[in-house]
Amino acid sequence: MKTKKEQIEKGKLMRKKVSRNELSVFKVSPSRKPLVDMIIASNDDRLPELIPIRHQRMSASPFAFYRGTAGIMAYDLHHQPHTELKIQSVGDCHLLNFGGYATPERTLVFDINDFDETYLAPWEWDLKRLATSFVLAAYDHDIKKSTAEDIVFTLVRSYQDNMQKFSEMSMLDLWYMKFDLVTLFNNTKNQKAKNLLSDAIAKASKSTPEQVFYKITRQVLGKFEITEQPPLVYHPYDLDKVMDALLSFWDGYLDTLLPDRRFLISHYKIADLALKVVGTGSVGRRCYVALLMNEKDEPLFIQVKEARESVLEAYMTKSPYEHHGQRVVEGQRLIQAASDIFLGWSTGPAGRHFYFRQLKDKKITPEIERFNAELLEAYARLCGRTLARAHAKTGNSGIINAYMGKSNRFGEAMVSFTKAYAEQTEIDYEQFIKAIQSGKLSIKEVIKSEQLSN
């Protein structure tokens, strides 16, 4: 463990290797493949019938396209100047992968909530991806570019200021720290933000397994089953075969739970299973929703999601985890302030890796379509603080803090990078749309709304 003085010295030494100004640079690598080729490569081993839905979701806007191309940005970041200080990164760190959920103690907290791509990677990669997502979201809201730059600067300044604060905290205090939504509500001065938070808290409080159960299931011949919403939620054609396959690796999942949680879930039996289309970047990956029932007919929904190689893995050292499901779960436990008690992993048929978590456990997704510039900036401040805590938990906060310093130089560098990368995303998006229009990439529009969220 380095002393405070040693951390400061190492952070300043890191500036000599990669200056803060160098982090402002974005240049397309000459080895970058044509966009369509990269999109097609990212579709490898996805369920072919769902790929057109993925393309359709990505086609909605440059921001939606950005959400589905974490792999492309990972490639681009690798080919830019970057520090060598690695932390447990989120991997796909954009503004919609933050939100609210209930801790095991049933407290509603705000935190990061998606970890499919989590990996050991340079700390600034998460910040660059998050900051660029705010620029694209601002453009999506017709917010002028100068205001978008101000929002990014606010985000980075929040990350910077809070990293300094967290670097002075004891490790235990940092690990115990949670951002509960009630406290956030009480400390919010903006009335519109208070209204949005109040609505979200009220909605989440009503989102019990029973409430979800009656909304998305039906009774057929005395048995409960998940209601289909094709093509987004549907039963596999060979349901019995898929159910048998799940049961064959269910015990493997149970072995990854703590004994008390294994005892709890042992009181439930799998009653039904359905395939579910999730997110944007994850569309086409094998994702199931399992309905479990106990003897009192009380429901529990478990999501069984395929875990693939992280988009960062090709550019980093080999993961310490041979199992991608374990990589996701262990990364989530490291980053979050509190995690789902049903998190676990197992290996399915054909050697596919899966991870398990409870579905829709009082989850709150930010309704950014209702945000104006002021609210987006306030949200950026909150996300910056949350990411700083996550990085401080798993990385060397003293070194990161010393590297960034107290001036605005680091924030200005991040603003310059995000402007350039947002422009590149818009260029890529235009090429993507042209590929759809020319028939190189197929799409499938889904009109029916999705009721069953993560």
Tab-separated table of C-alpha atoms in Angstrom:
chain	number	residue	atom	x	y	z
A	1	MET	CA	0.000	0.000	0.000
A	2	LYS	CA	1.550	3.282	-1.125
A	3	THR	CA	1.715	6.248	1.215
A	4	LYS	CA	-0.130	9.446	0.323
A	5	LYS	CA	3.135	11.059	-0.730
A	6	GLU	CA	4.018	8.096	-2.959
A	7	GLN	CA	0.565	8.199	-4.573
A	8	ILE	CA	0.923	11.899	-5.368
A	9	GLU	CA	4.362	11.311	-6.838
A	10	LYS	CA	3.097	8.434	-8.985
A	11	GLY	CA	0.105	10.466	-10.194
A	12	LYS	CA	2.355	13.326	-11.255
A	13	LEU	CA	4.807	10.907	-12.857
A	14	MET	CA	1.887	9.468	-14.842
A	15	ARG	CA	1.343	12.953	-16.338
A	16	LYS	CA	4.862	12.830	-17.799
A	17	LYS	CA	4.079	9.547	-19.560
A	18	VAL	CA	0.603	10.629	-20.761
A	19	SER	CA	-0.172	14.287	-20.233
A	20	ARG	CA	-3.670	15.466	-19.439
A	21	ASN	CA	-3.689	17.350	-22.724
A	22	GLU	CA	-2.950	14.131	-24.628
A	23	LEU	CA	-6.204	12.679	-23.277
A	24	SER	CA	-8.073	15.356	-25.253
A	25	VAL	CA	-6.973	13.774	-28.527
A	26	PHE	CA	-9.132	11.611	-30.755
A	27	LYS	CA	-7.887	10.404	-34.111
A	28	VAL	CA	-9.322	7.527	-36.097
A	29	SER	CA	-6.819	4.700	-36.270
A	30	PRO	CA	-5.728	3.859	-39.847
A	31	SER	CA	-6.257	0.192	-38.967
A	32	ARG	CA	-9.930	0.756	-38.099
A	33	LYS	CA	-12.113	-1.530	-40.210
A	34	PRO	CA	-15.116	-0.222	-42.194
A	35	LEU	CA	-18.066	0.438	-39.906
A	36	VAL	CA	-20.371	-2.148	-41.500
A	37	ASP	CA	-17.730	-4.840	-41.015
A	38	MET	CA	-17.437	-3.944	-37.324
A	39	ILE	CA	-21.225	-4.048	-36.855
A	40	ILE	CA	-21.452	-7.429	-38.579
A	41	ALA	CA	-18.594	-8.763	-36.455
A	42	SER	CA	-20.386	-7.580	-33.296
A	43	ASN	CA	-23.429	-9.637	-34.357
A	44	ASP	CA	-21.442	-12.860	-34.244
A	45	ASP	CA	-23.266	-15.684	-32.429
A	46	ARG	CA	-26.319	-13.563	-31.624
A	47	LEU	CA	-29.732	-15.100	-32.251
A	48	PRO	CA	-30.171	-14.301	-35.974
A	49	GLU	CA	-33.886	-13.539	-35.713
A	50	LEU	CA	-33.154	-10.772	-33.181
A	51	ILE	CA	-30.327	-9.000	-35.031
A	52	PRO	CA	-32.754	-6.874	-37.129
A	53	ILE	CA	-34.341	-5.664	-33.854
A	54	ARG	CA	-30.893	-4.677	-32.625
A	55	HIS	CA	-30.262	-2.674	-35.787
A	56	GLN	CA	-33.676	-1.018	-35.504
A	57	ARG	CA	-33.031	0.093	-31.932
A	58	MET	CA	-29.606	1.435	-32.844
A	59	SER	CA	-31.050	3.366	-35.784
A	60	ALA	CA	-33.242	5.595	-33.580
A	61	SER	CA	-30.544	8.271	-33.106
A	62	PRO	CA	-26.755	8.720	-32.780
A	63	PHE	CA	-27.234	8.290	-29.018
A	64	ALA	CA	-29.056	4.961	-29.495
A	65	PHE	CA	-26.362	3.875	-31.965
A	66	TYR	CA	-23.689	4.777	-29.398
A	67	ARG	CA	-25.360	2.590	-26.772
A	68	GLY	CA	-25.053	-0.396	-29.100
A	69	THR	CA	-21.420	0.113	-30.074
A	70	ALA	CA	-19.372	-0.250	-26.900
A	71	GLY	CA	-17.048	-2.574	-28.799
A	72	ILE	CA	-16.247	0.063	-31.405
A	73	MET	CA	-15.439	2.631	-28.732
A	74	ALA	CA	-13.248	0.130	-26.890
A	75	TYR	CA	-11.227	-0.278	-30.084
A	76	ASP	CA	-11.004	3.497	-30.538
A	77	LEU	CA	-9.970	4.141	-26.926
A	78	HIS	CA	-7.231	1.524	-27.180
A	79	HIS	CA	-5.747	3.420	-30.127
A	80	GLN	CA	-5.688	6.784	-28.299
A	81	PRO	CA	-3.192	7.930	-25.661
A	82	HIS	CA	-4.236	6.439	-22.312
A	83	THR	CA	-2.863	5.902	-18.827
A	84	GLU	CA	-1.721	2.519	-17.631
A	85	LEU	CA	-3.522	2.763	-14.267
A	86	LYS	CA	-6.254	0.135	-14.339
A	87	ILE	CA	-9.303	-0.195	-12.125
A	88	GLN	CA	-12.396	-2.425	-12.217
A	89	SER	CA	-14.075	-0.514	-15.009
A	90	VAL	CA	-17.777	-0.594	-15.846
A	91	GLY	CA	-16.856	-1.186	-19.480
A	92	ASP	CA	-20.068	0.131	-21.007
A	93	CYS	CA	-20.357	3.284	-18.933
A	94	HIS	CA	-23.127	5.426	-20.437
A	95	LEU	CA	-25.725	7.529	-18.661
A	96	LEU	CA	-28.568	4.992	-18.994
A	97	ASN	CA	-26.513	2.367	-17.188
A	98	PHE	CA	-27.010	4.366	-13.993
A	99	GLY	CA	-30.235	4.311	-12.002
A	100	GLY	CA	-32.045	3.212	-8.901
A	101	TYR	CA	-32.679	-0.183	-7.340
A	102	ALA	CA	-33.367	-1.746	-3.954
A	103	THR	CA	-30.545	-3.017	-1.750
A	104	PRO	CA	-30.956	-6.289	0.170
A	105	GLU	CA	-32.076	-4.092	3.090
A	106	ARG	CA	-34.779	-2.703	0.729
A	107	THR	CA	-33.321	0.803	0.677
A	108	LEU	CA	-33.644	2.548	-2.686
A	109	VAL	CA	-30.210	3.672	-3.870
A	110	PHE	CA	-28.675	5.270	-6.951
A	111	ASP	CA	-25.763	3.421	-8.536
A	112	ILE	CA	-24.375	1.858	-11.695
A	113	ASN	CA	-26.514	-1.088	-12.793
A	114	ASP	CA	-25.099	-2.815	-15.893
A	115	PHE	CA	-21.882	-4.813	-15.902
A	116	ASP	CA	-21.840	-7.038	-18.985
A	117	GLU	CA	-18.555	-5.467	-20.122
A	118	THR	CA	-16.868	-4.916	-16.742
A	119	TYR	CA	-13.108	-5.491	-16.858
A	120	LEU	CA	-9.765	-4.244	-15.555
A	121	ALA	CA	-9.063	-1.238	-17.779
A	122	PRO	CA	-7.715	2.342	-17.648
A	123	TRP	CA	-9.854	4.432	-15.318
A	124	GLU	CA	-10.374	7.268	-17.808
A	125	TRP	CA	-12.047	4.999	-20.380
A	126	ASP	CA	-15.206	4.826	-18.271
A	127	LEU	CA	-15.200	8.592	-17.837
A	128	LYS	CA	-14.725	9.229	-21.556
A	129	ARG	CA	-17.573	6.899	-22.490
A	130	LEU	CA	-19.891	8.385	-19.867
A	131	ALA	CA	-19.040	11.965	-20.840
A	132	THR	CA	-19.595	11.305	-24.550
A	133	SER	CA	-22.999	9.772	-23.777
A	134	PHE	CA	-24.027	13.069	-22.171
A	135	VAL	CA	-22.979	15.005	-25.273
A	136	LEU	CA	-25.015	12.728	-27.552
A	137	ALA	CA	-28.005	12.755	-25.186
A	138	ALA	CA	-27.854	16.564	-25.137
A	139	TYR	CA	-27.820	16.676	-28.935
A	140	ASP	CA	-30.758	14.267	-28.911
A	141	HIS	CA	-32.641	16.853	-26.812
A	142	ASP	CA	-31.725	19.680	-29.224
A	143	ILE	CA	-29.524	21.232	-26.543
A	144	LYS	CA	-26.947	23.513	-28.122
A	145	LYS	CA	-23.355	22.343	-28.318
A	146	SER	CA	-21.947	24.947	-25.930
A	147	THR	CA	-24.431	23.831	-23.269
A	148	ALA	CA	-23.523	20.182	-23.909
A	149	GLU	CA	-19.892	21.099	-23.280
A	150	ASP	CA	-20.871	22.756	-19.992
A	151	ILE	CA	-22.693	19.571	-18.969
A	152	VAL	CA	-19.602	17.463	-19.693
A	153	PHE	CA	-17.425	19.859	-17.723
A	154	THR	CA	-19.858	19.599	-14.785
A	155	LEU	CA	-19.692	15.792	-14.976
A	156	VAL	CA	-15.900	15.721	-15.012
A	157	ARG	CA	-15.595	18.373	-12.295
A	158	SER	CA	-17.928	16.299	-10.114
A	159	TYR	CA	-15.801	13.206	-10.734
A	160	GLN	CA	-12.644	15.191	-10.016
A	161	ASP	CA	-13.867	16.886	-6.825
A	162	ASN	CA	-15.383	13.708	-5.420
A	163	MET	CA	-12.300	11.648	-6.239
A	164	GLN	CA	-10.288	14.092	-4.163
A	165	LYS	CA	-12.779	13.725	-1.310
A	166	PHE	CA	-12.889	9.928	-1.554
A	167	SER	CA	-9.096	9.682	-1.649
A	168	GLU	CA	-9.078	11.118	1.891
A	169	MET	CA	-11.700	8.682	3.245
A	170	SER	CA	-11.019	5.453	5.059
A	171	MET	CA	-11.512	2.329	2.991
A	172	LEU	CA	-14.317	1.052	5.219
A	173	ASP	CA	-16.243	4.331	5.049
A	174	LEU	CA	-15.923	4.309	1.282
A	175	TRP	CA	-17.192	0.744	0.974
A	176	TYR	CA	-20.116	1.429	3.291
A	177	MET	CA	-21.121	4.566	1.378
A	178	LYS	CA	-24.450	4.461	-0.479
A	179	PHE	CA	-26.370	7.173	-2.320
A	180	ASP	CA	-29.913	6.549	-1.122
A	181	LEU	CA	-32.692	8.137	-3.134
A	182	VAL	CA	-34.615	9.548	-0.192
A	183	THR	CA	-31.571	11.584	0.850
A	184	LEU	CA	-31.066	12.685	-2.745
A	185	PHE	CA	-34.713	13.770	-2.846
A	186	ASN	CA	-34.410	15.730	0.404
A	187	ASN	CA	-31.264	17.495	-0.809
A	188	THR	CA	-32.644	18.392	-4.241
A	189	LYS	CA	-33.635	22.026	-4.638
A	190	ASN	CA	-34.864	21.958	-8.242
A	191	GLN	CA	-38.634	21.399	-8.134
A	192	LYS	CA	-38.833	19.546	-11.438
A	193	ALA	CA	-36.065	17.207	-10.290
A	194	LYS	CA	-37.905	16.642	-7.003
A	195	ASN	CA	-41.084	15.793	-8.922
A	196	LEU	CA	-39.261	13.298	-11.132
A	197	LEU	CA	-37.558	11.699	-8.131
A	198	SER	CA	-40.820	11.554	-6.222
A	199	ASP	CA	-42.550	9.824	-9.161
A	200	ALA	CA	-39.661	7.370	-9.554
A	201	ILE	CA	-39.541	6.492	-5.846
A	202	ALA	CA	-43.314	5.998	-5.724
A	203	LYS	CA	-43.246	3.805	-8.819
A	204	ALA	CA	-40.332	1.721	-7.549
A	205	SER	CA	-41.957	1.241	-4.146
A	206	LYS	CA	-44.952	-0.381	-5.848
A	207	SER	CA	-42.784	-2.642	-8.001
A	208	THR	CA	-42.971	-5.804	-5.894
A	209	PRO	CA	-42.615	-9.308	-7.367
A	210	GLU	CA	-46.351	-9.706	-6.818
A	211	GLN	CA	-47.156	-6.522	-8.741
A	212	VAL	CA	-44.922	-7.616	-11.613
A	213	PHE	CA	-46.432	-11.104	-11.445
A	214	TYR	CA	-49.992	-9.969	-11.995
A	215	LYS	CA	-48.880	-7.629	-14.772
A	216	ILE	CA	-46.906	-10.069	-16.904
A	217	THR	CA	-48.279	-13.559	-16.217
A	218	ARG	CA	-51.492	-15.407	-16.926
A	219	GLN	CA	-53.058	-18.614	-15.655
A	220	VAL	CA	-53.442	-21.450	-18.143
A	221	LEU	CA	-55.032	-24.748	-17.107
A	222	GLY	CA	-54.307	-24.024	-13.469
A	223	LYS	CA	-50.664	-23.112	-14.091
A	224	PHE	CA	-49.059	-19.679	-14.231
A	225	GLU	CA	-46.992	-18.712	-17.267
A	226	ILE	CA	-45.290	-15.574	-18.565
A	227	THR	CA	-47.482	-13.660	-21.011
A	228	GLU	CA	-45.919	-13.455	-24.443
A	229	GLN	CA	-45.162	-10.083	-26.037
A	230	PRO	CA	-43.653	-11.218	-29.355
A	231	PRO	CA	-41.085	-10.566	-30.640
A	232	LEU	CA	-39.731	-9.116	-27.376
A	233	VAL	CA	-40.915	-11.732	-24.867
A	234	TYR	CA	-41.778	-15.210	-26.102
A	235	HIS	CA	-41.495	-18.877	-25.194
A	236	PRO	CA	-38.842	-20.906	-27.026
A	237	TYR	CA	-40.193	-23.196	-29.710
A	238	ASP	CA	-38.749	-26.195	-27.873
A	239	LEU	CA	-39.670	-24.975	-24.375
A	240	ASP	CA	-39.412	-28.394	-22.689
A	241	LYS	CA	-35.917	-28.888	-24.086
A	242	VAL	CA	-34.797	-25.413	-22.999
A	243	MET	CA	-36.352	-25.911	-19.559
A	244	ASP	CA	-34.490	-29.199	-19.155
A	245	ALA	CA	-31.288	-27.461	-20.215
A	246	LEU	CA	-31.785	-24.738	-17.599
A	247	LEU	CA	-32.425	-27.317	-14.901
A	248	SER	CA	-29.210	-29.084	-15.910
A	249	PHE	CA	-27.084	-26.045	-14.948
A	250	TRP	CA	-29.333	-24.621	-12.214
A	251	ASP	CA	-27.421	-26.495	-9.517
A	252	GLY	CA	-24.215	-24.920	-10.803
A	253	TYR	CA	-25.786	-21.521	-10.256
A	254	LEU	CA	-26.934	-22.444	-6.736
A	255	ASP	CA	-23.367	-23.422	-5.851
A	256	THR	CA	-22.254	-19.818	-6.474
A	257	LEU	CA	-24.696	-18.401	-3.896
A	258	LEU	CA	-24.023	-17.964	-0.187
A	259	PRO	CA	-25.605	-20.748	1.916
A	260	ASP	CA	-28.397	-18.567	3.342
A	261	ARG	CA	-29.419	-17.409	-0.130
A	262	ARG	CA	-29.244	-20.937	-1.453
A	263	PHE	CA	-31.592	-21.937	1.373
A	264	LEU	CA	-33.983	-19.114	0.470
A	265	ILE	CA	-34.187	-19.924	-3.230
A	266	SER	CA	-34.576	-23.640	-2.495
A	267	HIS	CA	-38.152	-22.862	-1.458
A	268	TYR	CA	-38.971	-21.904	-5.060
A	269	LYS	CA	-39.445	-24.055	-8.137
A	270	ILE	CA	-39.180	-22.995	-11.787
A	271	ALA	CA	-42.702	-22.665	-13.204
A	272	ASP	CA	-42.041	-21.078	-16.611
A	273	LEU	CA	-39.311	-19.737	-18.841
A	274	ALA	CA	-39.360	-17.190	-21.664
A	275	LEU	CA	-36.841	-15.535	-23.945
A	276	LYS	CA	-36.583	-11.768	-23.543
A	277	VAL	CA	-35.051	-9.067	-25.735
A	278	VAL	CA	-33.100	-6.630	-23.549
A	279	GLY	CA	-31.395	-3.271	-23.984
A	280	THR	CA	-29.664	-2.198	-27.189
A	281	GLY	CA	-26.163	-3.621	-27.131
A	282	SER	CA	-27.438	-6.884	-25.617
A	283	VAL	CA	-30.134	-7.565	-28.225
A	284	GLY	CA	-29.578	-11.000	-29.712
A	285	ARG	CA	-27.741	-12.423	-26.735
A	286	ARG	CA	-29.479	-15.363	-25.085
A	287	CYS	CA	-31.492	-13.943	-22.233
A	288	TYR	CA	-34.237	-15.774	-20.359
A	289	VAL	CA	-36.732	-14.820	-17.693
A	290	ALA	CA	-37.518	-17.629	-15.272
A	291	LEU	CA	-40.703	-17.499	-13.207
A	292	LEU	CA	-40.241	-19.262	-9.859
A	293	MET	CA	-43.076	-20.022	-7.440
A	294	ASN	CA	-43.106	-21.294	-3.861
A	295	GLU	CA	-45.750	-23.314	-2.014
A	296	LYS	CA	-47.633	-20.110	-1.120
A	297	ASP	CA	-47.843	-19.179	-4.820
A	298	GLU	CA	-45.456	-16.279	-4.199
A	299	PRO	CA	-43.444	-15.366	-7.323
A	300	LEU	CA	-39.769	-14.683	-7.894
A	301	PHE	CA	-38.399	-13.648	-11.280
A	302	ILE	CA	-34.807	-14.523	-12.153
A	303	GLN	CA	-33.064	-13.270	-15.274
A	304	VAL	CA	-30.643	-15.741	-16.881
A	305	LYS	CA	-28.420	-13.764	-19.237
A	306	GLU	CA	-25.646	-14.914	-21.515
A	307	ALA	CA	-22.211	-13.548	-20.595
A	308	ARG	CA	-19.716	-13.154	-23.401
A	309	GLU	CA	-16.161	-11.901	-23.586
A	310	SER	CA	-15.967	-8.245	-22.531
A	311	VAL	CA	-15.415	-5.783	-25.383
A	312	LEU	CA	-12.341	-4.630	-23.429
A	313	GLU	CA	-10.746	-8.052	-23.158
A	314	ALA	CA	-8.993	-7.933	-26.544
A	315	TYR	CA	-6.988	-4.897	-25.412
A	316	MET	CA	-6.167	-5.823	-21.822
A	317	THR	CA	-4.387	-8.595	-19.962
A	318	LYS	CA	-6.230	-11.880	-19.559
A	319	SER	CA	-9.091	-11.883	-17.069
A	320	PRO	CA	-8.456	-13.689	-13.769
A	321	TYR	CA	-11.868	-15.313	-14.274
A	322	GLU	CA	-12.203	-18.177	-16.745
A	323	HIS	CA	-15.989	-17.839	-16.562
A	324	HIS	CA	-17.501	-14.698	-18.119
A	325	GLY	CA	-20.532	-14.954	-15.848
A	326	GLN	CA	-18.255	-14.885	-12.831
A	327	ARG	CA	-16.403	-11.898	-14.337
A	328	VAL	CA	-19.697	-9.979	-14.546
A	329	VAL	CA	-20.855	-10.941	-11.049
A	330	GLU	CA	-17.537	-10.291	-9.307
A	331	GLY	CA	-17.148	-6.983	-11.146
A	332	GLN	CA	-20.644	-5.920	-10.117
A	333	ARG	CA	-19.996	-6.801	-6.483
A	334	LEU	CA	-16.778	-4.764	-6.513
A	335	ILE	CA	-18.311	-1.694	-8.132
A	336	GLN	CA	-21.762	-1.422	-6.584
A	337	ALA	CA	-22.420	-0.218	-3.055
A	338	ALA	CA	-24.851	-3.122	-2.578
A	339	SER	CA	-25.734	-5.949	-4.936
A	340	ASP	CA	-28.599	-8.352	-5.606
A	341	ILE	CA	-28.581	-11.341	-3.244
A	342	PHE	CA	-29.397	-13.673	-6.157
A	343	LEU	CA	-26.336	-12.786	-8.267
A	344	GLY	CA	-24.601	-15.925	-9.489
A	345	TRP	CA	-23.320	-17.728	-12.560
A	346	SER	CA	-23.238	-21.094	-14.298
A	347	THR	CA	-22.297	-22.826	-17.546
A	348	GLY	CA	-25.093	-23.870	-19.877
A	349	PRO	CA	-25.324	-26.121	-22.938
A	350	ALA	CA	-22.548	-25.877	-25.542
A	351	GLY	CA	-20.343	-24.357	-22.857
A	352	ARG	CA	-22.162	-21.006	-22.920
A	353	HIS	CA	-21.642	-18.815	-19.870
A	354	PHE	CA	-24.589	-17.242	-18.056
A	355	TYR	CA	-25.109	-15.033	-15.053
A	356	PHE	CA	-28.233	-14.818	-12.909
A	357	ARG	CA	-29.920	-11.918	-11.129
A	358	GLN	CA	-33.320	-10.933	-9.841
A	359	LEU	CA	-35.495	-9.238	-12.453
A	360	LYS	CA	-37.051	-5.814	-11.960
A	361	ASP	CA	-36.265	-5.467	-8.265
A	362	LYS	CA	-37.627	-1.956	-7.690
A	363	LYS	CA	-35.499	-0.798	-10.599
A	364	ILE	CA	-35.565	2.872	-11.622
A	365	THR	CA	-34.402	3.903	-15.089
A	366	PRO	CA	-33.849	7.648	-15.547
A	367	GLU	CA	-36.465	9.135	-17.855
A	368	ILE	CA	-34.039	11.376	-19.704
A	369	GLU	CA	-36.652	12.168	-22.332
A	370	ARG	CA	-38.182	14.369	-19.634
A	371	PHE	CA	-34.876	16.134	-18.878
A	372	ASN	CA	-34.083	19.691	-19.905
A	373	ALA	CA	-30.528	21.071	-19.936
A	374	GLU	CA	-30.651	21.957	-16.245
A	375	LEU	CA	-31.787	18.479	-15.209
A	376	LEU	CA	-29.281	16.793	-17.503
A	377	GLU	CA	-26.510	18.802	-15.873
A	378	ALA	CA	-27.735	17.866	-12.382
A	379	TYR	CA	-27.852	14.228	-13.452
A	380	ALA	CA	-24.302	14.513	-14.825
A	381	ARG	CA	-23.141	15.793	-11.439
A	382	LEU	CA	-24.707	12.766	-9.745
A	383	CYS	CA	-23.245	10.292	-12.243
A	384	GLY	CA	-19.796	11.852	-11.855
A	385	ARG	CA	-19.977	11.401	-8.107
A	386	THR	CA	-21.200	7.820	-8.437
A	387	LEU	CA	-18.477	6.829	-10.901
A	388	ALA	CA	-15.816	8.426	-8.690
A	389	ARG	CA	-16.951	6.301	-5.737
A	390	ALA	CA	-16.904	3.155	-7.889
A	391	HIS	CA	-13.389	3.865	-9.134
A	392	ALA	CA	-12.133	4.902	-5.706
A	393	LYS	CA	-13.348	1.559	-4.311
A	394	THR	CA	-11.460	-0.561	-6.836
A	395	GLY	CA	-8.542	1.607	-7.930
A	396	ASN	CA	-5.919	3.815	-6.388
A	397	SER	CA	-7.869	7.006	-5.792
A	398	GLY	CA	-4.820	8.911	-4.556
A	399	ILE	CA	-2.953	8.356	-7.831
A	400	ILE	CA	-5.982	9.218	-9.970
A	401	ASN	CA	-6.590	12.336	-7.894
A	402	ALA	CA	-2.971	13.461	-8.199
A	403	TYR	CA	-2.992	12.861	-11.944
A	404	MET	CA	-6.120	14.980	-12.488
A	405	GLY	CA	-5.001	17.736	-10.111
A	406	LYS	CA	-7.194	20.589	-8.902
A	407	SER	CA	-7.182	22.814	-11.986
A	408	ASN	CA	-9.617	22.772	-14.905
A	409	ARG	CA	-7.022	21.326	-17.292
A	410	PHE	CA	-8.282	17.755	-16.999
A	411	GLY	CA	-11.918	18.808	-17.454
A	412	GLU	CA	-11.051	20.839	-20.524
A	413	ALA	CA	-9.247	17.839	-22.006
A	414	MET	CA	-12.312	15.663	-21.482
A	415	VAL	CA	-14.558	18.263	-23.128
A	416	SER	CA	-12.277	18.339	-26.189
A	417	PHE	CA	-12.252	14.548	-26.440
A	418	THR	CA	-16.020	14.187	-26.143
A	419	LYS	CA	-16.648	16.833	-28.817
A	420	ALA	CA	-14.402	14.946	-31.219
A	421	TYR	CA	-15.777	11.509	-30.364
A	422	ALA	CA	-19.399	12.667	-30.578
A	423	GLU	CA	-18.636	13.958	-34.080
A	424	GLN	CA	-17.148	10.588	-35.010
A	425	THR	CA	-20.219	8.816	-33.614
A	426	GLU	CA	-22.466	10.969	-35.811
A	427	ILE	CA	-20.313	10.083	-38.851
A	428	ASP	CA	-20.510	6.388	-37.945
A	429	TYR	CA	-24.257	6.680	-37.424
A	430	GLU	CA	-24.733	8.161	-40.906
A	431	GLN	CA	-22.792	5.255	-42.395
A	432	PHE	CA	-24.909	2.842	-40.361
A	433	ILE	CA	-28.146	4.360	-41.678
A	434	LYS	CA	-26.841	4.222	-45.259
A	435	ALA	CA	-26.020	0.530	-44.763
A	436	ILE	CA	-29.604	-0.079	-43.624
A	437	GLN	CA	-31.015	1.883	-46.559
A	438	SER	CA	-28.842	-0.053	-49.014
A	439	GLY	CA	-29.922	-3.386	-47.538
A	440	LYS	CA	-26.503	-4.341	-46.153
A	441	LEU	CA	-28.004	-4.378	-42.649
A	442	SER	CA	-31.566	-5.531	-42.001
A	443	ILE	CA	-33.993	-3.990	-39.513
A	444	LYS	CA	-37.250	-5.021	-37.901
A	445	GLU	CA	-39.513	-2.444	-36.350
A	446	VAL	CA	-41.221	-3.452	-33.122
A	447	ILE	CA	-44.375	-1.451	-32.473
A	448	LYS	CA	-45.654	-3.177	-29.351
A	449	SER	CA	-44.272	-1.611	-26.170
A	450	GLU	CA	-42.107	-3.670	-23.852
A	451	GLN	CA	-43.639	-4.140	-20.395
A	452	LEU	CA	-41.121	-6.464	-18.812
A	453	SER	CA	-37.957	-4.484	-18.116
A	454	ASN	CA	-34.718	-5.618	-16.473
